[in-house]
DNA sequence: CGTCTTGCCTACCACGTGGTAGACAGAGCT
DNA sequence: AGCTCTGTCTACCACGTGGTAGGCAAGACG
């Protein structure tokens, strides 16, 4: 009873611990033994729920991408104006990773370990709303509010990469920024960078002397 | 003789192969057995040159950071004006990673695997010239050419992270960008973003309506 | 010449890994 | 009651790992 309430579902508890450990130590660096210990069961019991280590990884990944797939479109469609949508999408993405930095770490690791599989997963889960985003960017370009020399797909991709990177390796650069808690400061700058590089200021910037 | 020219130095050949394999498969995902096979020797022979796997990793890392430490300051000090320096630093960094994407991958992996050690290494090897950079940014801010709301350390850190991310996980997003070779397009957008977010256009941008 | 050092080798070891076989307890159902 | 299904366990296995011991050839050098 209260055992069940305290441990709602073994399968999902395995997923939670596996997600954490895969994110922290990587797939190769994590033994299913250590996962089972974190859950509080023996290894064969874990293998009863997930037939192999690879299957566990796939489940962890699917579980995380499903969250992303479900939550973000809701936020996006809730926003009204184009600029609002971009804002909301950026903060939703940031929140997704900041809420649990292990998400960023896990994604980063998987992208490094299995780029091909991740490309396929991204096409399936991420493409829909990045498509929305690039669409709005193009509209903004035609309307003149968004810089015309901007590459919509590359820009979006870069912001995702930058967000993941900022959160995933936050601790590394953290001490380079002496005082502040690091990640917030890093993310604030990311948002600033995103806006500054996106929206059109004026055709002829004052600092043009700096460029060729 | 020509054996020696073809295989200049066993130790450095081990370093080359280890760098590649660690970058591609990660430290935990790479056995010293596979490294020795790539070099064409037996495992104990490798362990004769590097007493342990960890020692090999440290050597690989030191080797790479030394390259960085040596090359970049030369380029930086060669540049004259402030804007020129920033430009040169950005392209030098980009070139460093593009020349061999494994460098970016290796750094990304190590930052994920051992953030504390990497923080120490970064302080030692990277700090000097990021210090130069942030100094120039601050000068630009006082002169008015660089946006005053920019956080110099966070901006620099973010650009490094973004560059590493763009190159390291390039293949993943690559197919999202249909036509172009991916990474170049990605890097071009990175440079554009960097400049746009750095330099001051005009106090009141036209697109201010998009913001709160 | 003999000896020493360098570099690579074969053979071995202890250990942790992912995975399997099969026993066993309990709940649910007929 | 008996039977089945679910979930967990103990015990085992084959294998790959990082690392060590010790031999052996070739060059350097007294």
XYZ file of C-alpha atoms (C1' of nucleotides) in Angstrom:
484
model
C 0.000 0.000 0.000
C 2.116 2.843 1.225
C 4.932 0.847 -0.204
C 3.227 1.266 -3.522
C 2.589 4.957 -3.001
C 6.181 5.446 -2.026
C 7.356 3.390 -5.000
C 4.672 4.058 -7.543
C 5.854 1.877 -10.362
C 9.056 -0.083 -10.618
C 9.333 0.390 -14.330
C 9.147 4.165 -14.145
C 11.502 4.246 -11.178
C 14.010 2.368 -13.288
C 13.529 4.931 -16.029
C 14.148 7.798 -13.627
C 17.344 6.369 -12.226
C 18.577 5.247 -15.620
C 17.976 8.701 -17.044
C 19.944 10.289 -14.245
C 22.840 7.866 -14.444
C 23.067 7.830 -18.232
C 23.110 11.623 -18.165
C 25.740 11.842 -15.451
C 28.101 9.067 -16.504
C 27.074 8.229 -20.031
C 25.731 5.013 -21.458
C 29.032 3.160 -21.550
C 29.980 4.532 -18.168
C 26.838 3.194 -16.534
C 26.300 -0.474 -15.686
C 22.781 -1.795 -15.418
C 24.021 -3.139 -12.110
C 24.417 0.423 -10.813
C 20.977 1.340 -12.138
C 19.362 -1.602 -10.390
C 21.148 -0.692 -7.173
C 19.869 2.870 -7.410
C 16.351 1.523 -7.753
C 16.846 -1.000 -4.981
C 16.379 -4.223 -6.911
C 18.673 -6.898 -8.337
C 19.961 -6.797 -11.860
C 17.863 -9.662 -13.235
C 14.757 -7.922 -11.948
C 15.650 -4.902 -14.017
C 16.260 -7.116 -17.020
C 12.795 -8.521 -16.540
C 11.348 -5.088 -17.312
C 13.830 -4.139 -19.997
C 15.225 -7.068 -21.893
C 18.594 -5.489 -22.551
C 20.667 -2.454 -21.719
C 20.081 -1.060 -25.197
C 16.339 -1.440 -24.744
C 16.579 0.484 -21.490
C 18.402 3.292 -23.244
C 15.823 3.452 -25.982
C 13.051 3.618 -23.404
C 14.823 6.396 -21.514
C 15.227 8.353 -24.706
C 11.698 7.798 -25.918
C 10.390 8.794 -22.519
C 12.255 12.084 -22.615
C 11.452 12.987 -26.180
C 7.796 12.236 -25.570
C 7.770 14.821 -22.792
C 9.278 17.324 -25.179
C 6.941 16.452 -27.970
C 3.874 16.766 -25.762
C 4.693 19.910 -23.837
C 6.259 22.267 -26.315
C 3.547 22.332 -28.980
C 0.981 23.172 -26.303
C 3.010 26.167 -25.248
C 3.650 27.186 -28.806
C 0.047 27.086 -29.912
C -0.986 28.975 -26.778
C 1.086 31.961 -27.839
C -0.541 34.364 -30.248
C 1.740 36.768 -32.076
C 4.851 35.790 -33.985
C 7.265 37.496 -31.666
C 5.425 36.089 -28.699
C 5.765 32.606 -30.112
C 9.499 32.925 -30.532
C 9.820 34.253 -27.024
C 7.705 31.478 -25.576
C 9.475 28.803 -27.530
C 12.860 30.000 -26.356
C 11.852 30.174 -22.705
C 10.002 26.868 -22.871
C 13.082 25.210 -24.272
C 15.287 26.847 -21.670
C 12.911 25.841 -18.892
C 12.812 22.271 -20.159
C 16.547 21.969 -19.780
C 16.961 24.076 -16.649
C 14.260 22.129 -14.818
C 16.476 19.100 -15.167
C 19.947 19.679 -16.607
C 20.276 15.936 -17.012
C 17.978 16.221 -19.988
C 20.516 18.420 -21.738
C 23.387 16.191 -20.716
C 21.610 13.068 -21.897
C 20.776 14.586 -25.265
C 24.301 15.891 -25.709
C 25.761 12.491 -24.935
C 23.442 10.649 -27.235
C 24.140 13.072 -30.053
C 27.816 12.348 -29.623
C 27.420 8.611 -29.238
C 24.835 7.851 -31.872
C 24.450 10.782 -34.226
C 22.590 8.789 -36.857
C 19.925 7.431 -34.542
C 19.521 10.830 -32.936
C 19.104 12.487 -36.273
C 16.242 10.124 -36.971
C 14.664 10.775 -33.589
C 15.006 14.516 -34.014
C 13.381 14.426 -37.390
C 10.449 12.631 -35.869
C 10.012 14.453 -32.570
C 11.523 17.864 -33.068
C 10.873 18.696 -36.661
C 7.242 19.707 -36.251
C 7.798 22.645 -34.006
C 11.139 23.717 -35.393
C 9.215 23.854 -38.638
C 6.694 26.162 -37.005
C 9.496 28.334 -35.738
C 11.362 28.667 -39.000
C 8.076 29.449 -40.661
C 7.475 32.372 -38.341
C 11.019 33.547 -38.787
C 10.550 33.638 -42.540
C 7.332 35.577 -42.113
C 9.211 38.026 -39.927
C 11.849 38.354 -42.603
C 9.288 39.198 -45.231
C 7.657 41.671 -42.883
C 11.055 43.241 -42.253
C 11.149 42.729 -38.498
C 13.650 39.882 -38.737
C 17.084 40.270 -40.280
C 17.063 39.172 -43.862
C 20.583 37.716 -43.797
C 19.535 35.188 -41.172
C 19.419 31.491 -41.985
C 16.238 30.292 -40.251
C 17.078 26.588 -39.962
C 20.678 27.208 -38.976
C 19.625 29.839 -36.469
C 17.076 27.584 -34.809
C 19.453 24.675 -34.734
C 22.148 26.843 -33.258
C 19.915 28.135 -30.501
C 18.951 24.594 -29.563
C 22.574 23.525 -29.594
C 23.596 26.552 -27.587
C 20.881 25.963 -25.005
C 21.813 22.330 -24.599
C 25.466 23.225 -24.449
C 24.984 26.003 -21.939
C 23.079 23.781 -19.563
C 24.981 20.561 -20.144
C 28.449 21.971 -19.636
C 27.354 24.806 -17.397
C 29.469 23.650 -14.464
C 32.611 23.829 -16.559
C 32.427 27.454 -17.505
C 30.639 28.271 -14.304
C 33.735 29.185 -12.408
C 34.921 31.348 -15.241
C 32.020 33.546 -14.265
C 33.156 34.383 -10.791
C 30.157 35.560 -8.855
C 26.777 34.663 -10.279
C 25.333 31.134 -10.189
C 26.642 30.603 -13.705
C 23.840 28.913 -15.569
C 21.236 31.659 -15.099
C 23.735 34.277 -16.195
C 24.666 32.062 -19.112
C 21.060 31.602 -20.138
C 20.244 35.274 -19.792
C 23.039 36.012 -22.218
C 21.756 33.295 -24.524
C 18.326 34.900 -24.704
C 19.883 38.307 -25.259
C 22.072 36.914 -28.018
C 19.121 35.216 -29.621
C 17.039 38.382 -29.745
C 19.887 40.621 -30.830
C 20.826 38.294 -33.666
C 17.241 37.774 -34.735
C 15.496 41.098 -34.935
C 16.294 43.866 -37.318
C 17.605 47.024 -35.710
C 18.258 49.402 -38.608
C 19.751 48.774 -42.032
C 23.024 50.576 -41.241
C 24.421 49.828 -37.794
C 26.742 52.378 -36.201
C 29.447 49.806 -35.606
C 29.779 48.988 -39.288
C 33.328 50.302 -39.099
C 34.226 47.156 -37.219
C 33.335 44.964 -40.162
C 35.032 44.683 -43.510
C 64.335 4.463 -42.167
C 61.304 4.759 -44.358
C 59.683 2.702 -41.661
C 60.483 5.518 -39.320
C 59.264 8.187 -41.734
C 56.068 6.285 -42.281
C 55.682 5.692 -38.539
C 57.424 8.700 -37.121
C 57.026 7.995 -33.432
C 55.031 5.280 -31.771
C 54.088 7.428 -28.848
C 52.636 10.183 -30.979
C 50.892 7.678 -33.216
C 49.215 6.294 -30.122
C 48.159 9.809 -29.203
C 46.659 10.388 -32.625
C 44.633 7.198 -32.632
C 43.585 7.600 -29.019
C 42.412 11.143 -29.695
C 40.337 9.967 -32.607
C 38.803 7.022 -30.790
C 38.114 8.877 -27.558
C 36.418 11.593 -29.591
C 34.346 9.172 -31.634
C 33.347 6.655 -28.978
C 34.154 8.339 -25.692
C 36.584 7.319 -22.994
C 34.456 4.557 -21.510
C 33.452 3.383 -24.946
C 37.033 2.933 -26.064
C 39.244 0.059 -24.954
C 42.978 0.504 -24.961
C 42.911 -2.742 -26.897
C 41.154 -0.991 -29.786
C 43.634 1.875 -29.613
C 46.583 -0.468 -29.779
C 45.009 -2.273 -32.730
C 44.548 1.021 -34.549
C 48.218 1.770 -34.040
C 49.251 -1.738 -35.004
C 50.831 -2.884 -31.768
C 49.796 -5.086 -28.841
C 48.133 -3.763 -25.765
C 51.102 -4.223 -23.396
C 53.261 -2.258 -25.817
C 50.869 0.637 -25.511
C 50.934 0.313 -21.746
C 54.685 0.539 -21.935
C 54.359 4.099 -23.254
C 51.387 5.106 -21.111
C 51.207 3.337 -17.795
C 47.440 3.342 -17.607
C 44.347 4.222 -19.586
C 43.802 7.321 -17.461
C 47.347 8.448 -18.151
C 46.700 8.067 -21.870
C 43.614 10.219 -21.602
C 45.488 12.909 -19.721
C 48.208 12.900 -22.349
C 45.649 13.153 -25.153
C 44.006 16.072 -23.436
C 47.231 17.856 -22.603
C 48.401 17.378 -26.167
C 45.284 19.014 -27.540
C 45.141 21.893 -25.123
C 48.797 22.620 -25.724
C 48.055 23.067 -29.414
C 45.297 25.472 -28.517
C 47.394 27.327 -26.019
C 50.267 27.753 -28.467
C 48.407 28.674 -31.622
C 45.661 31.006 -30.563
C 47.703 33.651 -28.723
C 49.948 33.963 -31.751
C 46.986 34.705 -33.936
C 45.503 37.044 -31.392
C 48.596 39.122 -30.887
C 49.106 39.314 -34.647
C 45.805 41.129 -35.026
C 45.882 44.859 -34.487
C 42.580 46.579 -33.878
C 39.993 45.502 -31.339
C 37.383 44.494 -33.875
C 40.023 42.719 -35.871
C 41.071 40.755 -32.815
C 37.556 39.570 -32.125
C 37.129 38.582 -35.731
C 40.420 36.729 -35.797
C 39.759 34.996 -32.510
C 36.373 33.779 -33.677
C 37.674 32.445 -36.968
C 40.750 30.929 -35.358
C 38.549 29.084 -32.906
C 36.216 27.968 -35.650
C 39.137 26.823 -37.780
C 40.632 24.928 -34.873
C 37.488 22.860 -34.529
C 36.607 22.577 -38.191
C 40.104 21.386 -39.082
C 39.420 18.373 -36.910
C 35.895 18.036 -35.539
C 37.194 15.370 -33.196
C 38.710 18.130 -31.152
C 35.270 19.549 -30.478
C 33.842 16.128 -29.789
C 36.622 15.231 -27.400
C 36.252 18.474 -25.473
C 32.495 18.098 -25.305
C 32.794 14.563 -23.990
C 35.360 15.444 -21.382
C 33.300 18.377 -20.186
C 30.405 16.003 -19.689
C 32.465 13.247 -18.108
C 34.750 15.206 -15.824
C 33.489 18.760 -15.443
C 35.673 19.500 -12.430
C 38.935 18.468 -14.033
C 38.019 20.278 -17.206
C 37.226 23.431 -15.328
C 40.720 23.326 -13.883
C 42.265 22.717 -17.287
C 40.273 25.518 -18.841
C 41.303 27.949 -16.170
C 44.893 27.121 -16.912
C 44.926 26.924 -20.706
C 42.010 29.009 -21.857
C 41.752 31.788 -19.351
C 44.616 33.907 -20.740
C 43.102 34.616 -24.076
C 39.475 34.679 -23.014
C 40.732 37.314 -20.603
C 42.155 39.252 -23.524
C 38.884 38.931 -25.338
C 36.647 40.071 -22.521
C 39.006 42.970 -21.958
C 38.555 44.122 -25.533
C 34.840 43.678 -25.283
C 34.727 45.896 -22.238
C 36.784 48.513 -24.046
C 34.312 48.334 -26.899
C 31.469 48.807 -24.466
C 33.025 51.929 -23.037
C 33.713 53.228 -26.510
C 30.086 52.558 -27.424
C 30.714 50.175 -30.293
C 29.703 47.096 -28.283
C 26.293 46.695 -26.744
C 26.312 47.776 -23.127
C 23.849 45.124 -21.954
C 26.236 42.375 -22.990
C 27.846 40.152 -20.395
C 31.435 39.759 -21.662
C 32.352 36.538 -19.858
C 29.007 34.905 -20.513
C 29.106 35.979 -24.148
C 32.587 34.584 -24.712
C 31.764 31.364 -22.945
C 28.613 30.999 -24.950
C 30.382 31.485 -28.245
C 32.919 28.825 -27.326
C 30.170 26.476 -26.256
C 28.195 27.189 -29.392
C 31.201 26.601 -31.628
C 32.029 23.319 -29.950
C 28.399 22.290 -30.045
C 27.940 23.231 -33.665
C 30.912 21.187 -34.770
C 30.568 18.303 -32.331
C 26.945 17.556 -33.031
C 26.947 18.945 -36.551
C 25.988 15.645 -38.128
C 22.825 15.464 -36.050
C 21.281 18.704 -37.184
C 22.953 18.409 -40.528
C 20.065 16.730 -42.227
C 17.680 19.282 -40.831
C 19.440 21.635 -43.199
C 18.537 19.952 -46.404
C 20.933 21.120 -49.066
C 24.151 22.678 -47.801
C 26.972 20.692 -46.244
C 25.594 21.555 -42.816
C 28.547 22.516 -40.712
C 29.719 25.434 -42.895
C 26.213 26.815 -43.004
C 25.960 26.310 -39.275
C 29.225 28.102 -38.640
C 28.390 30.964 -40.948
C 25.259 31.538 -38.930
C 27.297 31.313 -35.744
C 29.615 34.093 -36.869
C 26.665 36.184 -37.980
C 24.950 35.662 -34.635
C 28.114 36.562 -32.791
C 28.542 39.832 -34.623
C 24.899 40.788 -34.478
C 24.711 40.157 -30.763
C 27.990 41.911 -30.083
C 28.052 45.215 -31.889
C 25.826 48.139 -31.217
C 23.502 49.012 -34.083
C 21.550 52.029 -32.799
C 20.137 52.800 -29.376
C 16.531 52.230 -30.488
C 16.052 49.245 -32.784
C 13.095 49.211 -35.087
C 11.952 45.827 -33.853
C 11.520 47.053 -30.276
C 7.826 46.367 -30.681
C 8.609 42.671 -30.447
C 9.950 43.021 -26.932
C 8.097 43.844 -23.735
C 83.520 -8.889 -26.208
C 79.808 -8.497 -22.439
C 76.362 -5.788 -20.353
C 72.571 -2.648 -20.141
C 68.661 -0.297 -21.923
C 64.763 0.255 -25.013
C 60.755 -1.479 -26.975
C 57.812 -4.955 -28.106
C 56.022 -9.313 -27.331
C 53.201 -13.808 -25.251
C 50.874 -15.440 -21.410
C 48.445 -14.704 -17.531
C 45.290 -12.741 -13.912
C 41.339 -10.778 -11.284
C 37.352 -8.504 -12.035
C 33.177 -6.405 -13.795
C 30.116 -6.772 -17.544
C 25.554 -8.039 -19.979
C 22.658 -11.763 -20.086
C 20.339 -16.451 -18.897
C 18.243 -20.420 -16.182
C 15.464 -21.655 -13.043
C 13.416 -21.567 -8.301
C 10.038 -19.358 -5.564
C 6.342 -16.389 -3.523
C 2.098 -14.141 -4.048
C -2.103 -12.502 -6.331
C -6.029 -13.552 -9.231
C -9.023 -16.530 -11.356
C -11.950 -20.859 -12.419
C -8.514 -26.439 -4.198
C -5.555 -26.041 -8.300
C -3.535 -23.355 -11.871
C -1.463 -19.445 -14.156
C 0.809 -15.233 -14.416
C 3.707 -11.635 -12.566
C 7.702 -10.130 -10.410
C 11.671 -10.890 -7.850
C 15.318 -13.527 -6.526
C 20.050 -16.666 -6.385
C 23.347 -18.834 -9.097
C 25.681 -19.204 -13.094
C 28.061 -18.226 -17.582
C 31.074 -16.382 -21.333
C 33.516 -12.583 -22.377
C 36.061 -8.272 -22.535
C 38.435 -5.258 -19.589
C 42.713 -2.902 -17.469
C 46.908 -4.300 -15.849
C 51.184 -7.335 -14.695
C 55.159 -10.701 -15.220
C 58.581 -11.996 -17.632
C 60.991 -13.276 -21.926
C 63.436 -11.824 -26.106
C 65.682 -9.167 -29.826
C 68.363 -5.161 -31.175
C 71.069 -1.334 -30.532
C 74.332 1.523 -27.503
C 78.319 1.560 -25.058
C 82.076 0.357 -21.676
